[in-house]
Short mmCIF file of C-alpha atoms and ligand atoms in Angstrom, two decimals:
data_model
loop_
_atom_site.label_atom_id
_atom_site.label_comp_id
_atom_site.label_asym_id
_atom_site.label_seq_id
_atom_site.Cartn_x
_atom_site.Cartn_y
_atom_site.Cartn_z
CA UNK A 1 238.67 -114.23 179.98
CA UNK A 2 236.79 -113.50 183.09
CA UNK A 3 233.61 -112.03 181.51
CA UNK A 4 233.44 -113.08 177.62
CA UNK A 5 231.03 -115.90 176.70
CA UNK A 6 231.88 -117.90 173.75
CA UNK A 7 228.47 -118.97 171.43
CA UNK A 8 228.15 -121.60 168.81
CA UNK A 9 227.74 -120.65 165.43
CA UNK A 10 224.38 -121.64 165.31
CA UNK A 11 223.75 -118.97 168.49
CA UNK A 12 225.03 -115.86 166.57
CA UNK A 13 223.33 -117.04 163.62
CA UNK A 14 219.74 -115.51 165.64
CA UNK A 15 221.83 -111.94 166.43
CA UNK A 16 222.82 -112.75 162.28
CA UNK A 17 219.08 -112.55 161.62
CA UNK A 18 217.95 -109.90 163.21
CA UNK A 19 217.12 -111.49 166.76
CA UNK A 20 218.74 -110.71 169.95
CA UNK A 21 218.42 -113.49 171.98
CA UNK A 22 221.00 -115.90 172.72
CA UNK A 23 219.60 -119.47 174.55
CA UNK A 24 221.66 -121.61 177.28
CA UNK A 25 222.05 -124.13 175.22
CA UNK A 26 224.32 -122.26 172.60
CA UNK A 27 226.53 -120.52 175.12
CA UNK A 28 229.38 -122.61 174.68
CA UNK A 29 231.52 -121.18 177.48
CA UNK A 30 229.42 -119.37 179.91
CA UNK A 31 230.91 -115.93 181.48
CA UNK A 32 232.41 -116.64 185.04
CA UNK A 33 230.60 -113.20 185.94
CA UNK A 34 227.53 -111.61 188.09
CA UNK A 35 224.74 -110.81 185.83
CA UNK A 36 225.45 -107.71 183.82
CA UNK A 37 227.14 -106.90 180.20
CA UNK A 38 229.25 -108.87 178.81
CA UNK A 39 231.66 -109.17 175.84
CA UNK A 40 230.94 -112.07 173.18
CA UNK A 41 233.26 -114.36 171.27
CA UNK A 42 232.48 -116.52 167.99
CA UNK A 43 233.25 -120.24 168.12
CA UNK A 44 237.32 -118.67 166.45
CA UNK A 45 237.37 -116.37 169.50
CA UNK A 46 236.43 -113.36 167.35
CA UNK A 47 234.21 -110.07 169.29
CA UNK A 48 230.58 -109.99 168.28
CA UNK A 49 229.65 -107.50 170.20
CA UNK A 50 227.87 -106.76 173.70
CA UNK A 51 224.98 -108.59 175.85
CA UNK A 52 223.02 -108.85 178.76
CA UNK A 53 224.24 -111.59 180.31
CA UNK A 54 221.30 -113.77 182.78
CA UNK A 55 223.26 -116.21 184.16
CA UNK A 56 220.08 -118.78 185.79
CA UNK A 57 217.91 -117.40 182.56
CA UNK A 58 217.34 -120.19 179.61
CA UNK A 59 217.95 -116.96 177.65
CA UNK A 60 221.23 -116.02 178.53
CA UNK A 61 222.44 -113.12 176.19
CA UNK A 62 220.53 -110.26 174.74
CA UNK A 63 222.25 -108.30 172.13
CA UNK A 64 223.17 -104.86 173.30
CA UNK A 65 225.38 -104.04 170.85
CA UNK A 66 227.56 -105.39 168.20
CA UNK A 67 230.16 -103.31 168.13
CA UNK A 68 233.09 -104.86 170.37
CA UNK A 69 234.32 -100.89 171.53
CA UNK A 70 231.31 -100.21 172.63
CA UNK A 71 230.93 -99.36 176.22
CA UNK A 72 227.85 -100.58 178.23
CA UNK A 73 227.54 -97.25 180.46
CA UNK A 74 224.90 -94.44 181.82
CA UNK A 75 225.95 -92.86 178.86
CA UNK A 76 224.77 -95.69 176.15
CA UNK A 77 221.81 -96.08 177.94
CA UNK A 78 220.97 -91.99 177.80
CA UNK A 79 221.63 -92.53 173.97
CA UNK A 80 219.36 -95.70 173.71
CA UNK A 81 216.35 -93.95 175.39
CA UNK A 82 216.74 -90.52 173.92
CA UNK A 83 216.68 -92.63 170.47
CA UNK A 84 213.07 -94.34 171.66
CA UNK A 85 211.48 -91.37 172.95
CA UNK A 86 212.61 -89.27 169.47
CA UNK A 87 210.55 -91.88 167.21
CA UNK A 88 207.20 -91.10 169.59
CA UNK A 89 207.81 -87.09 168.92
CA UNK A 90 203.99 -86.39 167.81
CA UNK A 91 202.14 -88.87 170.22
CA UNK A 92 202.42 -86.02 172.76
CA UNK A 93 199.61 -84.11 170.59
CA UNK A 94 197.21 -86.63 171.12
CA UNK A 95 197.68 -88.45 174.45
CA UNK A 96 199.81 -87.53 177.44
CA UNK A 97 200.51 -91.48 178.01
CA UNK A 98 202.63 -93.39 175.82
CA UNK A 99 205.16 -96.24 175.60
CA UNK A 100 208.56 -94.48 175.99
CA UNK A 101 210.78 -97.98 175.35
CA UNK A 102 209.09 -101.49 173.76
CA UNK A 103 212.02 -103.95 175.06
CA UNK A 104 213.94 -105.32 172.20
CA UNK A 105 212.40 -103.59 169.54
CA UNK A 106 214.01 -100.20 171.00
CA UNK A 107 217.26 -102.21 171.02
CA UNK A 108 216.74 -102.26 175.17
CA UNK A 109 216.25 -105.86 175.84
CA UNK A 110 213.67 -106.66 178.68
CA UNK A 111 213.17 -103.33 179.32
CA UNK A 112 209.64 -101.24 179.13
CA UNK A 113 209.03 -98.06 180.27
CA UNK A 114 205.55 -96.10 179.78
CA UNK A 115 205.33 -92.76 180.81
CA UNK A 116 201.95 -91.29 181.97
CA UNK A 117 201.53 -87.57 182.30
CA UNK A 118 204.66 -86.72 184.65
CA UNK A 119 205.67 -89.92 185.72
CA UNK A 120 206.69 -93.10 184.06
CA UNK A 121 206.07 -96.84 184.70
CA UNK A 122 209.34 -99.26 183.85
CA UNK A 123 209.91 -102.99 184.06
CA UNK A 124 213.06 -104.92 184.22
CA UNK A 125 212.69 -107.82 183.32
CA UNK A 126 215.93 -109.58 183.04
CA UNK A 127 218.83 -110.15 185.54
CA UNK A 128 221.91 -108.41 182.90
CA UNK A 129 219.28 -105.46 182.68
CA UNK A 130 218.59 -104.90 186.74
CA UNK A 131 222.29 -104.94 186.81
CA UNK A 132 221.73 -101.13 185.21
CA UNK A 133 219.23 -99.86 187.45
CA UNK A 134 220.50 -96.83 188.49
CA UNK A 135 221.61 -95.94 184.42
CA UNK A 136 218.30 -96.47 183.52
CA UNK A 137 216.28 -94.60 186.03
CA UNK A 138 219.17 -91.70 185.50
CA UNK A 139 218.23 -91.45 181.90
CA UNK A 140 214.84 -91.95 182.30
CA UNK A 141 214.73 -89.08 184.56
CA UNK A 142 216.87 -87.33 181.74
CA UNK A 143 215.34 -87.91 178.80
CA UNK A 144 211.67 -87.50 179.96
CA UNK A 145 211.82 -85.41 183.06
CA UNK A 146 209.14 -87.17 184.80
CA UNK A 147 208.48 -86.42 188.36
CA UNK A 148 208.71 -90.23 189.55
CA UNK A 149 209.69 -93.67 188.24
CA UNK A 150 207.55 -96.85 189.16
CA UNK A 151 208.83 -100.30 189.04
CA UNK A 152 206.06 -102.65 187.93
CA UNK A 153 208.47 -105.44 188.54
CA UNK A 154 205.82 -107.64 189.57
CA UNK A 155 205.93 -109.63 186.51
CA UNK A 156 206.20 -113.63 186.66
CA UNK A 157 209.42 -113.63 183.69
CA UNK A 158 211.39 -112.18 186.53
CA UNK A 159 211.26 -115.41 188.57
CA UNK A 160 212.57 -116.99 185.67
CA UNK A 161 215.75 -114.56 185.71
CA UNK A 162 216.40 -115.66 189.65
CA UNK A 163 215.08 -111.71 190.42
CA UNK A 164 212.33 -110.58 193.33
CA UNK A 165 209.17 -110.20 192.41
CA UNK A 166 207.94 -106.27 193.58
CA UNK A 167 206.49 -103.19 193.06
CA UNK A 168 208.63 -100.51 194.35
CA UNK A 169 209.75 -96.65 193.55
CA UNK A 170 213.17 -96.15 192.07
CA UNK A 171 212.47 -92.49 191.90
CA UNK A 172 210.87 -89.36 193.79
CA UNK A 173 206.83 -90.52 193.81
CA UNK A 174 204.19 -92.05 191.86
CA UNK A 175 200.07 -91.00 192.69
CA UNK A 176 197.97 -93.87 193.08
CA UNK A 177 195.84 -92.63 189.92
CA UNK A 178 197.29 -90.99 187.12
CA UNK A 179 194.70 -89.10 184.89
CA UNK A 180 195.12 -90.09 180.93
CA UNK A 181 194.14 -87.85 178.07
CA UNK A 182 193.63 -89.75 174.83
CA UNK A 183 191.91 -88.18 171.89
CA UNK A 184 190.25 -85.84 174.12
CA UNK A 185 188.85 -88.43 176.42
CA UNK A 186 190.25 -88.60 179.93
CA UNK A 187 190.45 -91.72 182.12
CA UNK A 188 192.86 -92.78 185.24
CA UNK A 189 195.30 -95.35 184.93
CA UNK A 190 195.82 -97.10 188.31
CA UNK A 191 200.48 -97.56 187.84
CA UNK A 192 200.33 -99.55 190.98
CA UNK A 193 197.65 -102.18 190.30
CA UNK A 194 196.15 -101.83 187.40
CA UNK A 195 196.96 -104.73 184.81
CA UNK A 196 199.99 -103.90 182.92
CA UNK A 197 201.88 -100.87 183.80
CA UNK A 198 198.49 -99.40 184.89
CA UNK A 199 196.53 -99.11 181.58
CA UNK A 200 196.57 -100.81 177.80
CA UNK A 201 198.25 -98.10 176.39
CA UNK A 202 198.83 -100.86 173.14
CA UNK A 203 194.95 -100.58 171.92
CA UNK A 204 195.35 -96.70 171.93
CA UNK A 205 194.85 -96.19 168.09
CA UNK A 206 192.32 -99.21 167.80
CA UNK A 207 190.17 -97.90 170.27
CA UNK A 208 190.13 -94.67 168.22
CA UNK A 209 189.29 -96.50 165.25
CA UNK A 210 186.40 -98.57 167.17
CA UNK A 211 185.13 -95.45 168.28
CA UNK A 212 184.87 -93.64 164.64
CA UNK A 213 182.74 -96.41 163.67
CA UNK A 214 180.67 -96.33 166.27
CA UNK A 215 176.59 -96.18 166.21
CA UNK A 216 173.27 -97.11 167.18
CA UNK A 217 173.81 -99.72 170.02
CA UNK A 218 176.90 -100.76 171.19
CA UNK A 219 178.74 -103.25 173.54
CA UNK A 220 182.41 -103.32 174.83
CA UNK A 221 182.80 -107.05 175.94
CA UNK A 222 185.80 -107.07 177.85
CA UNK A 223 186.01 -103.57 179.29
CA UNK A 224 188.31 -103.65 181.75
CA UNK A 225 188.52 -100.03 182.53
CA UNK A 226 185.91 -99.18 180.23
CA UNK A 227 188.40 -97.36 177.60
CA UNK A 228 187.04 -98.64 174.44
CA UNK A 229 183.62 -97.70 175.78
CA UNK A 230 184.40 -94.16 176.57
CA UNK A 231 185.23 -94.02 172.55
CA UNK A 232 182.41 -95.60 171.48
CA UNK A 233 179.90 -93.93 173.88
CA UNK A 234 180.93 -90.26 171.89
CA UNK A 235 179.15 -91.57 168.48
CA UNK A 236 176.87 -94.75 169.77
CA UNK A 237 173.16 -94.07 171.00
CA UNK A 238 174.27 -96.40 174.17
CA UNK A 239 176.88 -98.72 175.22
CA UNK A 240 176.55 -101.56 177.02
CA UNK A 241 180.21 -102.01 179.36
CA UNK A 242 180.48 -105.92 180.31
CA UNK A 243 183.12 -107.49 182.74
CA UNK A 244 183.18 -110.30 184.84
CA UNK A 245 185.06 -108.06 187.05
CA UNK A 246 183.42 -105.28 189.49
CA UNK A 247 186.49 -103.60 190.67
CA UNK A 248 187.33 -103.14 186.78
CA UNK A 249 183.43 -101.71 186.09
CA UNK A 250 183.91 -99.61 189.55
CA UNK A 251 186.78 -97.87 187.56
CA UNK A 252 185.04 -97.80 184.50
CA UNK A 253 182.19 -96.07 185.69
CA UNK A 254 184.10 -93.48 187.24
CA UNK A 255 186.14 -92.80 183.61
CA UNK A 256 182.77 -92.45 182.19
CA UNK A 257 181.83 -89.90 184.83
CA UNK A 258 185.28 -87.74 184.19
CA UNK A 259 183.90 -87.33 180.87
CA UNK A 260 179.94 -86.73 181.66
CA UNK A 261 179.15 -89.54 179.25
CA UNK A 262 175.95 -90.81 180.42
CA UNK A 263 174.95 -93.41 178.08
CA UNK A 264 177.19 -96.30 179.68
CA UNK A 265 175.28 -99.54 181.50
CA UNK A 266 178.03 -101.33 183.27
CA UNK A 267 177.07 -104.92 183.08
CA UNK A 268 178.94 -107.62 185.22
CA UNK A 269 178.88 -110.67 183.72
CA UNK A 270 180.71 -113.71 181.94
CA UNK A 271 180.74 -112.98 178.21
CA UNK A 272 180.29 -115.90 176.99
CA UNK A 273 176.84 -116.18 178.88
CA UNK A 274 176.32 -112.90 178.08
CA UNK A 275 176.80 -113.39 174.33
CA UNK A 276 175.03 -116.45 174.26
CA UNK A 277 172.10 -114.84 175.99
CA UNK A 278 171.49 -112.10 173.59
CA UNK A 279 171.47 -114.12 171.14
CA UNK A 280 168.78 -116.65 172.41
CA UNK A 281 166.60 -113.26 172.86
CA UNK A 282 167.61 -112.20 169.45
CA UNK A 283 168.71 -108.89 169.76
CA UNK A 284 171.42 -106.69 167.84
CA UNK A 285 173.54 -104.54 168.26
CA UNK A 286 175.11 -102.36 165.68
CA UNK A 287 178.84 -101.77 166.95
CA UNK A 288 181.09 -104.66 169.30
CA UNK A 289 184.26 -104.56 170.42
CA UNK A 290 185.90 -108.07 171.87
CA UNK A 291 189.22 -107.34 173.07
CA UNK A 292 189.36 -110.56 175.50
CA UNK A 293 192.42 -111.33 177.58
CA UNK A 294 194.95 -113.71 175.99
CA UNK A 295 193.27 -116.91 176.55
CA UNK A 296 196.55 -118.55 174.89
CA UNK A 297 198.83 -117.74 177.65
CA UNK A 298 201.06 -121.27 176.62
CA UNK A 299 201.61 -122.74 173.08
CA UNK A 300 199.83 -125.66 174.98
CA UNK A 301 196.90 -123.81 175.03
CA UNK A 302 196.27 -122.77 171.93
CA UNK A 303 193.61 -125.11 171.37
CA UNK A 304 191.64 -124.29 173.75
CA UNK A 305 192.13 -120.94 173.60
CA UNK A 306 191.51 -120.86 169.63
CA UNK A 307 187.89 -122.36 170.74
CA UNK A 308 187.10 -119.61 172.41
CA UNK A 309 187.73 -117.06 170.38
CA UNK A 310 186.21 -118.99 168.06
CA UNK A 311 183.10 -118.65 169.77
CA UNK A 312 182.98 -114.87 170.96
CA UNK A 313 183.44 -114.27 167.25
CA UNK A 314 181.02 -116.09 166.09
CA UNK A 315 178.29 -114.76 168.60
CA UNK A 316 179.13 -111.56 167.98
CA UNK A 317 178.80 -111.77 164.25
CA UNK A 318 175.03 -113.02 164.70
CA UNK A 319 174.30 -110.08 166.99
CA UNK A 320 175.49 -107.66 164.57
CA UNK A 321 172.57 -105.69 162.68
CA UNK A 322 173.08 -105.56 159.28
CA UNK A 323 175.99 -103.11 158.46
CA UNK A 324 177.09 -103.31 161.32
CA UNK A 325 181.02 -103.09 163.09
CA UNK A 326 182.72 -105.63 165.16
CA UNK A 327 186.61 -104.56 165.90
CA UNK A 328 187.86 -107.88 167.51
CA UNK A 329 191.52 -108.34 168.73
CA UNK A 330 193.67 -110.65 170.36
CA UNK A 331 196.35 -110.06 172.19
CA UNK A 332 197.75 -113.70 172.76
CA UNK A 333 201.41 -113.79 171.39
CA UNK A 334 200.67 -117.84 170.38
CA UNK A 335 197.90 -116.70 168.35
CA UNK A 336 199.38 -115.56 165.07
CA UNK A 337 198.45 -113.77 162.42
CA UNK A 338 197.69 -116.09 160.28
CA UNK A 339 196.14 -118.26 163.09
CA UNK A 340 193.78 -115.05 164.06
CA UNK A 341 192.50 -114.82 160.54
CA UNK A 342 191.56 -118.62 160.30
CA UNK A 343 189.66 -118.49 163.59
CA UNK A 344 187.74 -115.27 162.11
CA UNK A 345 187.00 -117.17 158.79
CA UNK A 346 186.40 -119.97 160.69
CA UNK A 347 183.75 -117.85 163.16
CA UNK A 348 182.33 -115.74 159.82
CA UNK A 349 181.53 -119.02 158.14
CA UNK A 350 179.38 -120.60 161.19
CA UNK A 351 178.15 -117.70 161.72
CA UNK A 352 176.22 -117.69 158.60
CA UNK A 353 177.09 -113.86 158.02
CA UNK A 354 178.70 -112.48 154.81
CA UNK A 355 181.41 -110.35 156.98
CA UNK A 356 184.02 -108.41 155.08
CA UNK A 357 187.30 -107.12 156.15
CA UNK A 358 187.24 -103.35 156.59
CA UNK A 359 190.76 -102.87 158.45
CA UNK A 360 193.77 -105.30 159.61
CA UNK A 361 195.03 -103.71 162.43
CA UNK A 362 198.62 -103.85 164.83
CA UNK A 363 200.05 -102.16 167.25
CA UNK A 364 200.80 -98.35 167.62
CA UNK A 365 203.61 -96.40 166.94
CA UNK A 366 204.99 -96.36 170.55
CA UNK A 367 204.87 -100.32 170.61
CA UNK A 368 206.62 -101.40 167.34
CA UNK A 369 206.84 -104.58 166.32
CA UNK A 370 210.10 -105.51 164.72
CA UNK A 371 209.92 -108.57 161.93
CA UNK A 372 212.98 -110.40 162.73
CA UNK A 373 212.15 -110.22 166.43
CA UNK A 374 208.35 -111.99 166.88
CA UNK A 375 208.05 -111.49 170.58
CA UNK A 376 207.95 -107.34 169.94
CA UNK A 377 204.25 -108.41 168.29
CA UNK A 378 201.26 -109.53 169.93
CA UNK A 379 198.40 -107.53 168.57
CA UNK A 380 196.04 -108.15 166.25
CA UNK A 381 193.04 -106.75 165.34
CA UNK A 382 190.69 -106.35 162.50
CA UNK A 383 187.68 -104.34 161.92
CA UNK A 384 184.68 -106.20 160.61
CA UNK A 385 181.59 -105.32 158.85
CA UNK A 386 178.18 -107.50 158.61
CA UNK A 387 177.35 -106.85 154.89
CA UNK A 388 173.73 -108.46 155.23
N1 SAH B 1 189.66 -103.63 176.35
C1 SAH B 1 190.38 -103.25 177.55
C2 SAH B 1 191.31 -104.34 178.04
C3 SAH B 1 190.64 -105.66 178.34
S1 SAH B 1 191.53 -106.61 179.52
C4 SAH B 1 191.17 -101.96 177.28
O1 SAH B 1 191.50 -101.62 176.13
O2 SAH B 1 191.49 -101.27 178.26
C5 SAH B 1 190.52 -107.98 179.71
C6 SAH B 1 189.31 -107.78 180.61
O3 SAH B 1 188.48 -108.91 180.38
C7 SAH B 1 189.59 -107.75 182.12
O4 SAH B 1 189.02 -106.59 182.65
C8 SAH B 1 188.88 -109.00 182.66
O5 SAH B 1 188.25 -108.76 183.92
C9 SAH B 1 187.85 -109.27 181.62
N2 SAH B 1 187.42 -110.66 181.48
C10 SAH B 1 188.18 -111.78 181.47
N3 SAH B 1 187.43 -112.88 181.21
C11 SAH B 1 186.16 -112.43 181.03
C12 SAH B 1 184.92 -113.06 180.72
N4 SAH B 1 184.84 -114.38 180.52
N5 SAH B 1 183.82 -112.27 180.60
C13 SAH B 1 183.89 -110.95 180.77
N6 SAH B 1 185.02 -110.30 181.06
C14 SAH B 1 186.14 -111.03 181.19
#
């Protein structure tokens, strides 16, 4: 049959477990089709249901659906979405900008949409999924009424899946600047070209957390856009803002303006240095937040990487003034949980600090992370306090 691929036993086994991905190497006889859904046999010929088919990814299939009758149409989609968006009912009392769809974990593989205020921010990120552009953006439009759908398809996973790499509209308009409301704060996400979709929706909950336990003085280490500053500035005596980028402390600045908080430095520097400087000078500070990039972009380097955080850890810990908070996070898929926790045991015990574990923290409601299906998860955090 024209558009059926055949997998080895050893290929449904993952969609057995709980995972929806299907590699190259177990698609025993590969659909003669253009990317888009396709019907899948068991090594006997049986139906196993419905994928995404990505004919030049190494990932070939993504599980749509396992029942054989279903049919892969606007329709389905409509029903997918609608089901996503009804499990964030409640986020709209607290922020106006929330994940609408986390990929796999929504049962929509490779796709993400965010929706900020009246518009919403989607990626596509696999060849059998761009096949069902126009469904998605039609329920999209449906289920959330925005005024305007984004394509951040600018991603580097989409070269992998033989797809151009762009940012384009699929529908009506999206502003340049989209203003956020979380917790009562306000800040602009920048859809267009601001890192993800526009803003780290993901730290959301965490940042609220930070923020609660903020006090005395404080520093934000990797601000980006200045969000977990903005939290911390509403109970802290001061925060100190610190990026090695200006553009990102430009923005920053201005979210601390739309809020009148006036007791935000914006310091441009390397953290590392800066870290290391502070503590030559011996000073404290009483609440900091290190929510680095992911330095392990590759399994390959996770060494390196695991260094690092090693480090920022561990110099933060010294700075802290007795009873004091650190929330640290990483957000480096490679670095796992149990990984994270050895680097911070690791950092507590050089740093000569008795440091106990007030919260382990995750992701947010509107990015769940599913337990048979790792790559949903890349988030962890904990909140730390210096005992003495
Ligand atoms: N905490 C932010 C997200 C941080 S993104 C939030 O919740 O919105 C990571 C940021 O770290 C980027 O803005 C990047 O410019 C900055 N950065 C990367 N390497 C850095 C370094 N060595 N020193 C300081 N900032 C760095």
């Amino acid at each position: 049959m024209l558009d059926t691929a055949k997998v080895t036993a050893k290929g449904l086994r993952r969609w057995e477990a709980g995972h929806p991905w299907i590699y190259r190497s177990d698609v025993s006889e590969r659909p003669d089709a253009e990317a888009g859904a396709v019907l899948v046999r068991d090594s006997r010929n049986r139906p196993a249901g419905w994928a995404l088919w990505s004919p030049r990814s190494e990932i070939s299939l993504r599980l749509l659906d396992p029942d054989p009758n279903a049919v892969i149409d606007g329709e389905w989609w409509h029903e997918r979405i609608a089901a996503a968006a009804a499990r964030r009912v409640g986020l709209e009392t607290v922020t106006n900008a929330h994940r609408v769809v986390h990929g796999e974990a929504d049962g929509c593989p490779s796709l993400v949409c965010d929706k900020y205020d009246r518009w919403a921010v989607v990626q596509l990120m696999s060849a059998g999924l761009e096949a069902f552009r126009a469904e998605i953006v039609a329920a999209v439009v449906s289920v959330t009424r925005v005024d305007g759908i984004l394509a951040r398809n600018d991603v580097p996973l989409r070269s992998k899946e033989g797809l151009p790499r762009e940012t384009v509209i699929l529908h009506g308009d999206v502003p340049r600047e989209i203003e956020i409301d979380e917790y009562e704060l306000r800040y602009l996400a920048a859809p267009w070209t601001g890192q993800k979709t526009g803003a780290f929706l993901d730290q959301r909950e965490n940042r609220r957390l930070a923020g609660e336990h903020a006090r005395g003085r404080a520093l934000d280490a990797f601000s980006y856009h200045g969000s977990f500053a903005l939290h911390l500035a509403r109970n802290a005596e001061s925060v100190v803002a610190l990026d090695a980028s200006e553009q990102a402390l430009a923005r920053a600045a201005q979210n601390a303006e739309l809020n009148g908080l006036t007791n935000i430095e914006f310091v441009e520097a390397n953290a590392f240095d800066y870290l290391r400087a502070r503590e030559r000078e011996g000073e404290e500070f009483d609440t900091i937040v290190l929510d680095p990039p992911a330095f392990a972009k590759t399994r390959a380097s996770l060494p390196g990487a695991l260094r690092g955080y090693k480090e920022i850890n561990l110099r933060a810990m010294r700075l802290l003034s007795t009873g004091g908070m650190l929330y640290t996070a990483s957000c480096s898929f490679h670095l796992t949980k149990p990984l994270f926790m050895e680097m911070l045991e690791a950092a507590a015990s050089d740093s000569g600090r008795r440091m106990a574990i007030r919260e382990i923290r995750g992701q947010p409601v509107d990015h769940p992370e599913v337990l048979t299906i790792p790559e949903t998860g890349y988030i962890k955090g904990a909140l730390l306090e210096a005992l003495d």
